[in-house]
Short mmCIF file of C-alpha atoms in Angstrom, two decimals:
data_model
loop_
_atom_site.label_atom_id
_atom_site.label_comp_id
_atom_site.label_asym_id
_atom_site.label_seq_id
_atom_site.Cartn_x
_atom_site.Cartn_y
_atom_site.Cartn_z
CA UNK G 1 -8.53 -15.80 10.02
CA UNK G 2 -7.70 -18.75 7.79
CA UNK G 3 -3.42 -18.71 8.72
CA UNK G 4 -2.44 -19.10 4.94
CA UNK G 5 0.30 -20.96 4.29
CA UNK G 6 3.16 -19.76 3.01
CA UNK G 7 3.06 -20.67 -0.82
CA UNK G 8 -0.66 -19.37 -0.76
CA UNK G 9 0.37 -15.77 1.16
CA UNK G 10 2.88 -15.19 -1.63
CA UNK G 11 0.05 -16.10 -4.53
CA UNK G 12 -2.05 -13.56 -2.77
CA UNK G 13 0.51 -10.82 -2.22
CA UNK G 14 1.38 -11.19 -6.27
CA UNK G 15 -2.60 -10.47 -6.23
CA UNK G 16 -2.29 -7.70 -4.43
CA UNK G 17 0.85 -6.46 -5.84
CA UNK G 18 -0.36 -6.53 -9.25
CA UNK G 19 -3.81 -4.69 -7.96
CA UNK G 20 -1.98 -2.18 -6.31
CA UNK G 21 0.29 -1.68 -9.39
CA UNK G 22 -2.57 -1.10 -11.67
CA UNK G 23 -4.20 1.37 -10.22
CA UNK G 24 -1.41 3.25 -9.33
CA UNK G 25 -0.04 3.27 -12.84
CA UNK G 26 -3.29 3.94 -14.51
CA UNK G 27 -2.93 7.13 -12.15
CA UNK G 28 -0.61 8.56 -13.61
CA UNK G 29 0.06 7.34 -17.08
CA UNK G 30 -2.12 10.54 -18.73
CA UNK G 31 -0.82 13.14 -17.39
CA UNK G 32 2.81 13.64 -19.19
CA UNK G 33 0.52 12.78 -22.94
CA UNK G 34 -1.89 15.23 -21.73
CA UNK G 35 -0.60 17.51 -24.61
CA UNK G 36 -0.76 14.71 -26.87
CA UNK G 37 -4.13 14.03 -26.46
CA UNK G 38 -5.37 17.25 -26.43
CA UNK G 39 -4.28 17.22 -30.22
CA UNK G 40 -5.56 13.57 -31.01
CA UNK G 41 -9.09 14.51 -29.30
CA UNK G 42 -9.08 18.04 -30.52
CA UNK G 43 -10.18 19.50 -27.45
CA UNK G 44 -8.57 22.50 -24.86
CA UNK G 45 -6.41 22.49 -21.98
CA UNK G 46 -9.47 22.65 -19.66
CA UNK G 47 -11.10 19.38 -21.49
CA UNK G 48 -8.11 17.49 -21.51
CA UNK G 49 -7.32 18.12 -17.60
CA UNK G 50 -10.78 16.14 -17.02
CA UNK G 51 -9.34 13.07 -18.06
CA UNK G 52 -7.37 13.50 -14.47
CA UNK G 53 -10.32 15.00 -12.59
CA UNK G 54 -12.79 12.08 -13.49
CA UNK G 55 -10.34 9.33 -12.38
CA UNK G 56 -9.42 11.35 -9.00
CA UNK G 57 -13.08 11.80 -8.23
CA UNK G 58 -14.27 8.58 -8.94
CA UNK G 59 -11.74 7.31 -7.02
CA UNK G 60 -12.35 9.89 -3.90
CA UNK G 61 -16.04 8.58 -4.00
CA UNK G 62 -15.04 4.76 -4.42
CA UNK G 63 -12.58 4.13 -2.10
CA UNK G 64 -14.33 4.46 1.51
CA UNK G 65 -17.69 3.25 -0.04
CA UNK G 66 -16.49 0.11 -1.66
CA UNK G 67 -14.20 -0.50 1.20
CA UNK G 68 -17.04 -0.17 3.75
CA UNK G 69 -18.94 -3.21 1.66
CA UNK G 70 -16.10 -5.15 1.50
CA UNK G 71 -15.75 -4.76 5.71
CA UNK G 72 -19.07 -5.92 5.73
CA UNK G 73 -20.10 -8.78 2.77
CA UNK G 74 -16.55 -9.99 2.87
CA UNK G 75 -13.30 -8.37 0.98
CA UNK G 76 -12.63 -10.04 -1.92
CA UNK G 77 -16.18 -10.21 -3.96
CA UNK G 78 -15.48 -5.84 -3.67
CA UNK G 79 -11.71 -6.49 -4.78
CA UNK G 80 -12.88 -7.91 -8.09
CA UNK G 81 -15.67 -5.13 -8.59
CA UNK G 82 -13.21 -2.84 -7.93
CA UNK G 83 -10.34 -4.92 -10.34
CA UNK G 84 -13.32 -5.31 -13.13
CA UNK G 85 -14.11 -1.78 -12.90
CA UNK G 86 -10.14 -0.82 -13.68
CA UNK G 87 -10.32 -3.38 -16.22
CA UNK G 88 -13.32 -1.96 -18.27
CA UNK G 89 -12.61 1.51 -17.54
CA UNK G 90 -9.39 0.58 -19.46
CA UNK G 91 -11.33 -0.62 -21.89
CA UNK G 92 -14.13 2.13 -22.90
CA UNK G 93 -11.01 4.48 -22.86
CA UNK G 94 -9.27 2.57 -25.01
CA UNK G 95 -12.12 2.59 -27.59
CA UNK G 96 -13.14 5.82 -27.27
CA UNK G 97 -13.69 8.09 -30.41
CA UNK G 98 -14.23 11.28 -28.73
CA UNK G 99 -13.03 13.01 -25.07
CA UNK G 100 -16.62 12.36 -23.72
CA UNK G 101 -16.45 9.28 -23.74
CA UNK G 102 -12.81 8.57 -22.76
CA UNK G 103 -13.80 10.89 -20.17
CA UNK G 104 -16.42 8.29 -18.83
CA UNK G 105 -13.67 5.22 -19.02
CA UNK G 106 -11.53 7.21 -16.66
CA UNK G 107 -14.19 7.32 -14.18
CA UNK G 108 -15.22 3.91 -14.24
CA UNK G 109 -11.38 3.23 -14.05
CA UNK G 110 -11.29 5.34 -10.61
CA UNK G 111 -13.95 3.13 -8.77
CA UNK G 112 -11.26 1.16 -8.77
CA UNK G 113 -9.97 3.32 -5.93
CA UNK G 114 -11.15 1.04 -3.52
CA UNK G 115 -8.43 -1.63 -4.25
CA UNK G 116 -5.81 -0.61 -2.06
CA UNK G 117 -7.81 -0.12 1.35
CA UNK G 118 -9.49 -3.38 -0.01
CA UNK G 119 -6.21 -4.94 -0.21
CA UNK G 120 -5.29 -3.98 3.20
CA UNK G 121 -8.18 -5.62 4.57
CA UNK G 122 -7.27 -8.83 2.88
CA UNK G 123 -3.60 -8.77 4.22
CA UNK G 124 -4.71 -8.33 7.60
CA UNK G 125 -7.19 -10.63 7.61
CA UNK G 126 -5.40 -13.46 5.79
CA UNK G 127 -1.86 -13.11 6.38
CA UNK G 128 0.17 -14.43 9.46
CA UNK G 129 0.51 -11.03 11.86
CA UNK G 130 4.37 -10.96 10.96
CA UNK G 131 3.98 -11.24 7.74
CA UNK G 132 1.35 -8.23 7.67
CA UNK G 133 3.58 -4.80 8.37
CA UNK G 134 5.85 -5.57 6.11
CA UNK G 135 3.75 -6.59 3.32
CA UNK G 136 1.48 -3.55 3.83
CA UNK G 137 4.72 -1.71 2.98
CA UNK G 138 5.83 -2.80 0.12
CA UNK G 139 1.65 -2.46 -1.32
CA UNK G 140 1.73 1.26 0.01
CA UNK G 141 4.89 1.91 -1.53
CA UNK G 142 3.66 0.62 -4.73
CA UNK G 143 1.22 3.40 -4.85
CA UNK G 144 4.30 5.85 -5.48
CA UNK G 145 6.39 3.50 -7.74
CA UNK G 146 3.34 3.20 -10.28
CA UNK G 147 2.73 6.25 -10.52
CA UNK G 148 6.56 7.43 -10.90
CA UNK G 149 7.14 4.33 -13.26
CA UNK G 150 3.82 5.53 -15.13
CA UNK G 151 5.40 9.04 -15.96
CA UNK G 152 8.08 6.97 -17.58
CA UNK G 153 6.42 5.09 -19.26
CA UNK G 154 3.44 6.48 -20.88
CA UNK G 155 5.63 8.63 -23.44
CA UNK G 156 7.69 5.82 -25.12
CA UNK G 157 4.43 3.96 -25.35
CA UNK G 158 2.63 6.94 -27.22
CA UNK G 159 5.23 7.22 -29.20
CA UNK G 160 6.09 3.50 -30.25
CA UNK G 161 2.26 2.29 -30.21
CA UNK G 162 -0.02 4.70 -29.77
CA UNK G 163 -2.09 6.80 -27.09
CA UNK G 164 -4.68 3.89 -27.35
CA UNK G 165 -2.25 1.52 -25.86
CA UNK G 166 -1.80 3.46 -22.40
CA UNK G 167 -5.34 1.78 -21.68
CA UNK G 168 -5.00 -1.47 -23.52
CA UNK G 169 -1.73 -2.83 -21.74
CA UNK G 170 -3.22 -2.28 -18.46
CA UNK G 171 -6.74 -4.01 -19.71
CA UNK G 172 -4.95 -7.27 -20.35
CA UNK G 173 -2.61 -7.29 -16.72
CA UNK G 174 -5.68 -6.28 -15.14
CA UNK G 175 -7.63 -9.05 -17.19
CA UNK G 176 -5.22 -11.82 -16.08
CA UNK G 177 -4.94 -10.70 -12.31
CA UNK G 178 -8.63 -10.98 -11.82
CA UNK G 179 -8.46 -14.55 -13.43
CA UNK G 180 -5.84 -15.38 -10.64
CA UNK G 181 -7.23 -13.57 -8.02
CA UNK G 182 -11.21 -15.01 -8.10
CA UNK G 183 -8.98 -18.49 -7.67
CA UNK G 184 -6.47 -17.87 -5.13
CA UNK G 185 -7.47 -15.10 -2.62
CA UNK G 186 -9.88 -16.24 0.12
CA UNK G 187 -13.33 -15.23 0.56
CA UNK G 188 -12.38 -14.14 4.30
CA UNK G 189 -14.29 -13.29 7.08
CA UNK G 190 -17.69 -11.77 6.74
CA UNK G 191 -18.66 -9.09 9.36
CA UNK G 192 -22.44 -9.35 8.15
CA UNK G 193 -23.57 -7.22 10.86
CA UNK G 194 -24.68 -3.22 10.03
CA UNK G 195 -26.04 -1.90 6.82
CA UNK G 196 -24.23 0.74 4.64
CA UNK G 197 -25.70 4.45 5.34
CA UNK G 198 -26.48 5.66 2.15
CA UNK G 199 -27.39 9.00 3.04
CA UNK G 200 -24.09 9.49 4.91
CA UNK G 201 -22.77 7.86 1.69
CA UNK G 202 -24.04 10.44 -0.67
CA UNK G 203 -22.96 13.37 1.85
CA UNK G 204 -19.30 12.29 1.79
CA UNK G 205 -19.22 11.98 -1.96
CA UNK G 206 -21.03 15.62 -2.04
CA UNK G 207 -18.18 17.05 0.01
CA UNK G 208 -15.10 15.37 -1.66
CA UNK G 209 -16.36 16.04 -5.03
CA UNK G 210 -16.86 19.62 -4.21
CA UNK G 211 -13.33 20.02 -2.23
CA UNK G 212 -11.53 18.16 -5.72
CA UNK G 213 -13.74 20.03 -8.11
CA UNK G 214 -12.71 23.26 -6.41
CA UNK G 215 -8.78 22.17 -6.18
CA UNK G 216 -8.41 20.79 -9.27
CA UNK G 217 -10.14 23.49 -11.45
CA UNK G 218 -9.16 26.69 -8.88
CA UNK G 219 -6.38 27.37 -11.01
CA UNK G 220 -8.53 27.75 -14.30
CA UNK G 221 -11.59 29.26 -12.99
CA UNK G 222 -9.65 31.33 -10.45
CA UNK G 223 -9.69 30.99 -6.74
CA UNK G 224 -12.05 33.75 -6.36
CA UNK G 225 -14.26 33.45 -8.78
CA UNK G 226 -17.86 32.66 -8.17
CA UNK G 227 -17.71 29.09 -9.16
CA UNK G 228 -14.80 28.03 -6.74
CA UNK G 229 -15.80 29.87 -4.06
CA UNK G 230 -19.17 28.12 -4.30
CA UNK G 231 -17.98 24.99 -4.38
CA UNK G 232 -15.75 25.47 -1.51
CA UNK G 233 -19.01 26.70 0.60
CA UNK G 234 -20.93 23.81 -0.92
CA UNK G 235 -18.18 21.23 0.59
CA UNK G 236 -18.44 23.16 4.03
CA UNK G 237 -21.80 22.23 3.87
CA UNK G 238 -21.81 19.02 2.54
CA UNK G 239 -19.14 18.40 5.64
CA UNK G 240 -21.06 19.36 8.17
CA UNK G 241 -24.29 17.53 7.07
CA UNK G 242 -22.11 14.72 7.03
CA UNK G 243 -20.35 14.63 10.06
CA UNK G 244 -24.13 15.19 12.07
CA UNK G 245 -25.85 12.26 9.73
CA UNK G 246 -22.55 10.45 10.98
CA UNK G 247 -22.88 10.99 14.60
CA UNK G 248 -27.04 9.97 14.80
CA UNK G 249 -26.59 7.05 12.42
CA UNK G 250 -27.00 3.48 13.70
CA UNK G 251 -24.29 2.42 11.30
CA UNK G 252 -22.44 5.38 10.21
CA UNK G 253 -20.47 4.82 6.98
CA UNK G 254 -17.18 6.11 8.70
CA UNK G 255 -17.41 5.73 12.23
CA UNK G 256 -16.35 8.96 13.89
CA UNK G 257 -15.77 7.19 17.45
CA UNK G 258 -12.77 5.52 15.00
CA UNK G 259 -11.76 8.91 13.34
CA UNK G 260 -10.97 10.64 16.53
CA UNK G 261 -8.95 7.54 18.37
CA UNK G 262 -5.57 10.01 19.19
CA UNK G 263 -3.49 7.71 16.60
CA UNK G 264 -6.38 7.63 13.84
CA UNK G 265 -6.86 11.22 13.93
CA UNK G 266 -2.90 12.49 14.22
CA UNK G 267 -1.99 9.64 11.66
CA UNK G 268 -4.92 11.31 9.13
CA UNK G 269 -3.45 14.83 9.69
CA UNK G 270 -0.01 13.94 9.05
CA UNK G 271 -1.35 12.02 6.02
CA UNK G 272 -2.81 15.52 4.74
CA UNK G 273 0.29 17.45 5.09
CA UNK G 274 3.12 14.55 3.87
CA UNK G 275 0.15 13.88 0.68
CA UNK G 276 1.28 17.81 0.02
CA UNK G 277 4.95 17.23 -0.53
CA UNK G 278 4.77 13.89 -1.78
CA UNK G 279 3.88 13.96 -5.64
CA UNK G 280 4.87 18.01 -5.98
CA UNK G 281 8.40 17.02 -6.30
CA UNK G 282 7.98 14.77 -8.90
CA UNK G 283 5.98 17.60 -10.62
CA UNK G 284 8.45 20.19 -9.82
CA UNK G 285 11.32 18.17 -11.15
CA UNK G 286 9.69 17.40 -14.51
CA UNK G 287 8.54 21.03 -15.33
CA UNK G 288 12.14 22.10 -14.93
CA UNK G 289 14.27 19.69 -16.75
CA UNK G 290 12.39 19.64 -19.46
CA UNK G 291 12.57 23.91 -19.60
CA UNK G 292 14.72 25.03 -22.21
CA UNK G 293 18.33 25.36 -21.89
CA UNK G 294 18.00 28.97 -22.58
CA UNK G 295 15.44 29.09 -19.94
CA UNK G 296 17.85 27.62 -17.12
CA UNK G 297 16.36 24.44 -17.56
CA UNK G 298 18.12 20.76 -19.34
CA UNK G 299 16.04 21.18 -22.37
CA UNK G 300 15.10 17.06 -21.35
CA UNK G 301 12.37 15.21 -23.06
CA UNK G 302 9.63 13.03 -21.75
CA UNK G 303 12.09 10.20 -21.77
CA UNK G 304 15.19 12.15 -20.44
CA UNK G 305 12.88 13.95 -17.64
CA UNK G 306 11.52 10.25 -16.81
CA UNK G 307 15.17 9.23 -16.13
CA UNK G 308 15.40 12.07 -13.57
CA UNK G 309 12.31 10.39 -11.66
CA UNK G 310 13.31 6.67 -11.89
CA UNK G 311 15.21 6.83 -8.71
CA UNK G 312 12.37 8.01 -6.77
CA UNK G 313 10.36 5.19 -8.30
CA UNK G 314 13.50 2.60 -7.10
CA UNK G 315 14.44 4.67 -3.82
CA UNK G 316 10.30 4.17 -2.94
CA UNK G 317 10.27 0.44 -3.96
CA UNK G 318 13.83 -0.35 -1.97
CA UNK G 319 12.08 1.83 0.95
CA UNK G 320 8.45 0.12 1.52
CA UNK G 321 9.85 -3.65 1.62
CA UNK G 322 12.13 -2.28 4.33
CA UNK G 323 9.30 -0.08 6.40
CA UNK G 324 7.71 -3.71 7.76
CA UNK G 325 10.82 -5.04 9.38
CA UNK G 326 12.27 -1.73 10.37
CA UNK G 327 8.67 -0.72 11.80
CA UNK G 328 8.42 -4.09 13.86
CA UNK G 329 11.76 -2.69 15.23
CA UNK G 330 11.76 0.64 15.40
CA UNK G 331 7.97 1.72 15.69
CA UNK G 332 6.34 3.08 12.69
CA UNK G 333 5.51 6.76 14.47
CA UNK G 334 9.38 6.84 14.13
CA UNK G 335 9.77 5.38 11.23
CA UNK G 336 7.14 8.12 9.94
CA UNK G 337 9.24 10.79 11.60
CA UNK G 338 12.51 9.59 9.76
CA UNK G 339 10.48 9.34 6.37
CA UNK G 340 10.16 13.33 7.10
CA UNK G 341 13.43 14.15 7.97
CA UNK G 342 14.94 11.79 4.66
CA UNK G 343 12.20 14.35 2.40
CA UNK G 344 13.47 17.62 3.77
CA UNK G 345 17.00 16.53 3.22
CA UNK G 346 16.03 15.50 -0.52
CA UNK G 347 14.93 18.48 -1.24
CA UNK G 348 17.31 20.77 0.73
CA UNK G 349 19.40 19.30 -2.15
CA UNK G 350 16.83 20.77 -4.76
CA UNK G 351 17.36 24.51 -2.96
CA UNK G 352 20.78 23.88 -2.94
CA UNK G 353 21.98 22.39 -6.44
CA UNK G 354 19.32 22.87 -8.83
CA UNK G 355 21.65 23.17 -11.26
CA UNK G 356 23.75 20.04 -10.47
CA UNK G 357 21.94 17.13 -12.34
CA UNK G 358 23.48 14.11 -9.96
CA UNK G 359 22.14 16.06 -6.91
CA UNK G 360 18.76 16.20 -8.62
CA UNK G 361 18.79 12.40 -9.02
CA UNK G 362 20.18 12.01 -5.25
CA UNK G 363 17.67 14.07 -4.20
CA UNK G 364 14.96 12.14 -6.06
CA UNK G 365 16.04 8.62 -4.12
CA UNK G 366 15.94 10.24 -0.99
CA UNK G 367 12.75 11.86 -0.93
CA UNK G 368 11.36 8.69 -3.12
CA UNK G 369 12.48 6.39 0.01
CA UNK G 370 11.28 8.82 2.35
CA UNK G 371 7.71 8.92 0.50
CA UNK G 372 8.32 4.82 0.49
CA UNK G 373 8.46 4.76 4.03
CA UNK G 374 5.64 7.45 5.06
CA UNK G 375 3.49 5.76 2.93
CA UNK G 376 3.94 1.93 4.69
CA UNK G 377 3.75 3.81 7.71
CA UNK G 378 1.18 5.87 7.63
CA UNK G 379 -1.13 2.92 6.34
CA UNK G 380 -0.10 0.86 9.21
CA UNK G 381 -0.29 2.96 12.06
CA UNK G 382 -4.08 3.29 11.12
CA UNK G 383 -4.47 -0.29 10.38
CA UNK G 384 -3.25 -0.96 13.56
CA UNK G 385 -5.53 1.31 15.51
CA UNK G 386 -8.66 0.12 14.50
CA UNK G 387 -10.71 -2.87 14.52
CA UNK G 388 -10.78 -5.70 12.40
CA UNK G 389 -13.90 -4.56 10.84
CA UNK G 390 -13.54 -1.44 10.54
CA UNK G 391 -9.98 -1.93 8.25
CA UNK G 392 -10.89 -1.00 4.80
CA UNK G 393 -12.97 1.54 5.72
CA UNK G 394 -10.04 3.53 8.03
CA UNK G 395 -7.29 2.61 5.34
CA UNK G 396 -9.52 4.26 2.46
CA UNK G 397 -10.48 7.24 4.56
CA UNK G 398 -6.39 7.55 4.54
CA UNK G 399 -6.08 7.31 1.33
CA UNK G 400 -8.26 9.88 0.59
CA UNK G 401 -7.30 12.47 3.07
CA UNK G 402 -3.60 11.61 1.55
CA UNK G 403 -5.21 12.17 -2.36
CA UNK G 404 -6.95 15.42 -0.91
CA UNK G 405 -3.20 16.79 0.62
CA UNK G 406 -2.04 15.72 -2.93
CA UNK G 407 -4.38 17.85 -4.74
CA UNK G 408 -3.35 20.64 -2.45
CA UNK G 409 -0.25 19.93 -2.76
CA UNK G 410 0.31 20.12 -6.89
CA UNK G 411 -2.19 22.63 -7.47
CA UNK G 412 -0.49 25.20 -4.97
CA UNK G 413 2.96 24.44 -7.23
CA UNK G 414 1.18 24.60 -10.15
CA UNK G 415 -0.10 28.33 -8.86
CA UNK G 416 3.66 29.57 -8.29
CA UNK G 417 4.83 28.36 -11.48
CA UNK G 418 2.17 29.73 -13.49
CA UNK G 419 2.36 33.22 -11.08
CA UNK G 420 6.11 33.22 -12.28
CA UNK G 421 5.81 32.74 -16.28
CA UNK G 422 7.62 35.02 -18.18
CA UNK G 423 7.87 36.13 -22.25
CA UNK G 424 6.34 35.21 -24.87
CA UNK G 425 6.43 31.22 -24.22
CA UNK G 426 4.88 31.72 -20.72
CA UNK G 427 7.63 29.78 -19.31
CA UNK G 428 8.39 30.00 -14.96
CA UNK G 429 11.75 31.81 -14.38
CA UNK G 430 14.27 29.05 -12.37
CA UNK G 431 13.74 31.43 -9.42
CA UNK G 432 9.80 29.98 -9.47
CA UNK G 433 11.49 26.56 -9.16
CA UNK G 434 13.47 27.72 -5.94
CA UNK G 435 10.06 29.28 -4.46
CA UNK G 436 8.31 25.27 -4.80
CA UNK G 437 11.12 23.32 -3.77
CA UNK G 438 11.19 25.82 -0.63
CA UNK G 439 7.30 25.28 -0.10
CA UNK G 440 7.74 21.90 -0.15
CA UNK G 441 10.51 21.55 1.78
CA UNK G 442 8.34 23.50 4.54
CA UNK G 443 5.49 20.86 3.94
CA UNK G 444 7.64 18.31 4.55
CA UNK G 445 8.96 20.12 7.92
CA UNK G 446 5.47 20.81 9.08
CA UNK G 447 4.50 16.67 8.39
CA UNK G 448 8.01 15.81 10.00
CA UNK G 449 6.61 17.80 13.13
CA UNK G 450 2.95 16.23 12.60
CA UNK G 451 4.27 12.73 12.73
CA UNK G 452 6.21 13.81 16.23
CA UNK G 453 2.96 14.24 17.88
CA UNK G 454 1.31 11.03 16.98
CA UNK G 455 1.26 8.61 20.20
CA UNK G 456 4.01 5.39 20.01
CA UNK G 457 1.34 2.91 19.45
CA UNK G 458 3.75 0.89 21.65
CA UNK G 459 2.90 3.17 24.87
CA UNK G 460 -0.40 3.89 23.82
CA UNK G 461 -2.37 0.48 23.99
CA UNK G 462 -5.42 -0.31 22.00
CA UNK G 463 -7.11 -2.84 22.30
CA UNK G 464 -10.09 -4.38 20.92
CA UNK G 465 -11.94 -3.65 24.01
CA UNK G 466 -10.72 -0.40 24.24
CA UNK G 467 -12.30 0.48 21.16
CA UNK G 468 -15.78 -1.50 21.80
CA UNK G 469 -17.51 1.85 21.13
CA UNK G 470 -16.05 1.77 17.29
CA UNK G 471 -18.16 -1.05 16.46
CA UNK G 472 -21.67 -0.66 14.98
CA UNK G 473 -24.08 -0.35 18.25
CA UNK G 474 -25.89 -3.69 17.01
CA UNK G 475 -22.48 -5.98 17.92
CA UNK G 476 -22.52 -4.75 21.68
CA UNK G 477 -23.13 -7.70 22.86
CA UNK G 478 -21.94 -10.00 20.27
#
């Protein structure tokens, strides 16, 4: 490690803030104009939905991939693939004459998946070790703030400029930050031992594209139609083929030794569970205050029902900068544990006072700064567990299995409002609203009680030599 100094951490946090941001934002900036460009594009519901899917399963298939280079041939070269690949994703969607085509932007924009783990790598490798919890917060947290601050966002800029524009703003940040960052981050260490497995490679993008395919298009298709319940059998197979081509290989892509390390493995499953509760009430929230007054709702706009959200997006922010220093104190496995207990309080408040709109905005700070701190948390409690060289890797592995509980998550919200829709408008009785904030209010119990059982990293030492049997078989005796 290099021990940056002090001006040149902060030049390469701003890099890494401004990554982070981008992809985050460029997340979730479609999906309140999804309507909108439906119309521009002249396409259906079902079309315009893949403008989401592509981006998630690019991303899915990017993340632990790219990140497994970068542990390899060195972090940053992969951070400005992945930053390029944002930037002219942005770019053919911004262009695009037709939905095919946009279609294909949005998936080159998802390779950029890989920049967070990426990221991560760099912090820890670069940045003085008090310096690195705290940081990884505030980056983690950023993946909840962009997206929030994207669904406020993205209508006033249809509206004022044009759909176009939701790709061409973040072309030029995303132009400028790879500028700065190809000058100021380091080049880092290179762990040049170990080869990529391609065929485990392929395998784990078979079984997450199946699994996302199968979430995200369940609800059209139907969950028991032919097509979703072969490609949930087609991911159980793609799993398993995996997980064996894992376990023989040399140099597995995703070590499994590392997957089932007690911290790794509770930290991942709590990951699943919290990813469930942690964009639904976001969703939830703008579904029903922009429902008609008649309906029960606050008849709220894209702009007003933004407003209801912006205190997550500042209650997440304020949160993340404060899970390094309180986890250096506290422990993160408790800090995770209080994250759980602040969301099932926010949205008690949901069950509680629907109705009352300054309970829906305290309830949207308190489950944004509980999703702020699960999210520092969860990312360093892995980081933390695992090697060095094995950092990108484990962190995008998170990430996924945290997208993956996400999917669940929105799609199983998305069934009981739809389930509930009522007259000729097809619009979910309040009482539909109850039913998800009491689902995830459960979710957020059951992740609360997850987190519980991960070990105190504190008590449970590990140590590089520990974890020997993580490393690729070739470095034993390196």
């Amino acid at each position: 490690m290099k021990g940056l100094t002090d001006p040149s951490v902060r030049l390469v946090l701003l890099v890494v803030v401004l990554s982070a941001l981008g992809y985050s934002l460029l997340q979730s900036l479609v999906m309140p104009v999804l309507p909108t460009l439906q119309a521009e594009l002249g396409t259906t519901t079902t079309g315009v939905s893949w403008l989401m899917t592509a981006y998630l399963l690019a991303a899915a298939v990017a993340t632990p991939v790219l990140g497994k280079l970068g542990d390899i041939h060195g972090k940053k070269g992969y951070l400005l693939v992945s930053l390029g690949a944002l930037c002219a994703g942005s770019v053919v969607a911004a262009l695009a004459p037709n939905l095919t085509i946009m279609i294909i932007g949005r998936g080159i924009q998802g390779l950029g998946g890989a920049v967070f783990p990426l990221c991560y790598g760099i912090m820890r490798d670069e940045f003085p070790p008090q310096r690195v919890a705290g940081s990884i917060g505030i980056v983690s947290a950023l993946l909840g703030v962009g997206s929030g601050v994207g669904l406020l966002v993205a209508g006033p800029v249809v509206s004022t400029l044009g759909y176009h524009w939701l790709f061409w703003l973040p072309a030029l940040v995303i132009a400028v930050v790879i500028v700065i960052a190809a000058r100021v981050v380091p080049t880092g260490p290179r762990h040049g031992y170990g080869r990529v497995s391609w065929a485990s490679a392929v395998l784990l993008s078979a079984w997450l594209v199946t699994l996302l395919l199968g979430i995200s298009q369940g609800p059209t298709l139907g969950w028991t139609s032919p097509a979703t319940v072969s490609l949930f059998a087609a991911t159980a197979v793609f799993f398993l083929g995996w997980i064996r081509t894992e376990l023989r290989s040399a140099h597995p892509l995703v070590s499994i030794t590392m997957m089932r390390l007690p911290i790794v493995a509770r930290t991942n499953l709590t990951a699943l569970v919290f990813g469930a509760g942690m964009m639904a009430p976001n969703i939830l929230l703008l579904q029903y205050v922009q429902l008609p007054v008649s309906s029960g709702g606050y008849g709220a706009g894209i702009l007003g029902a933004g407003l209801f959200i912006l205190p997550s997006a500042v209650g997440m922010l304020i949160a993340g900068a404060l899970a390094g220093p309180l986890a250096s104190r506290f422990g993160s496995r408790n800090l995770l544990v209080t994250a759980g207990i602040l969301s099932v309080v926010g949205e008690l408040l949901v069950l509680v006072w629907l109705r009352e709109p300054a309970a829906l905005s305290l309830s949207s700070a308190i489950v944004g700064a509980g999703t702020g701190l699960a999210f520092g948390s969860l990312s360093n409690l892995v980081i933390a567990a695992v090697p060095r060289d094995q950092t990108s890797v484990a962190a995008g592995m998170n990430t996924n299995i945290r997208v993956i509980g996400s999917a669940v998550g929105t799609s199983v919200i998305a069934a009981i409002l739809t389930a509930g829709t009522v007259g000729a408008a097809g619009l979910p009785p309040v009482s539909a609203f109850v039913v998800g904030a009491a689902v995830i209010t459960l979710l957020f119990v059951a992740a609360t009680v997850a987190a519980a059982t991960i070990p105190d990293p504190r008590r449970h030492v590990t140590t590089n030599h520990a974890i020997d049997t993580v490393r690729e078989p070739s470095m034993a005796g390196s």
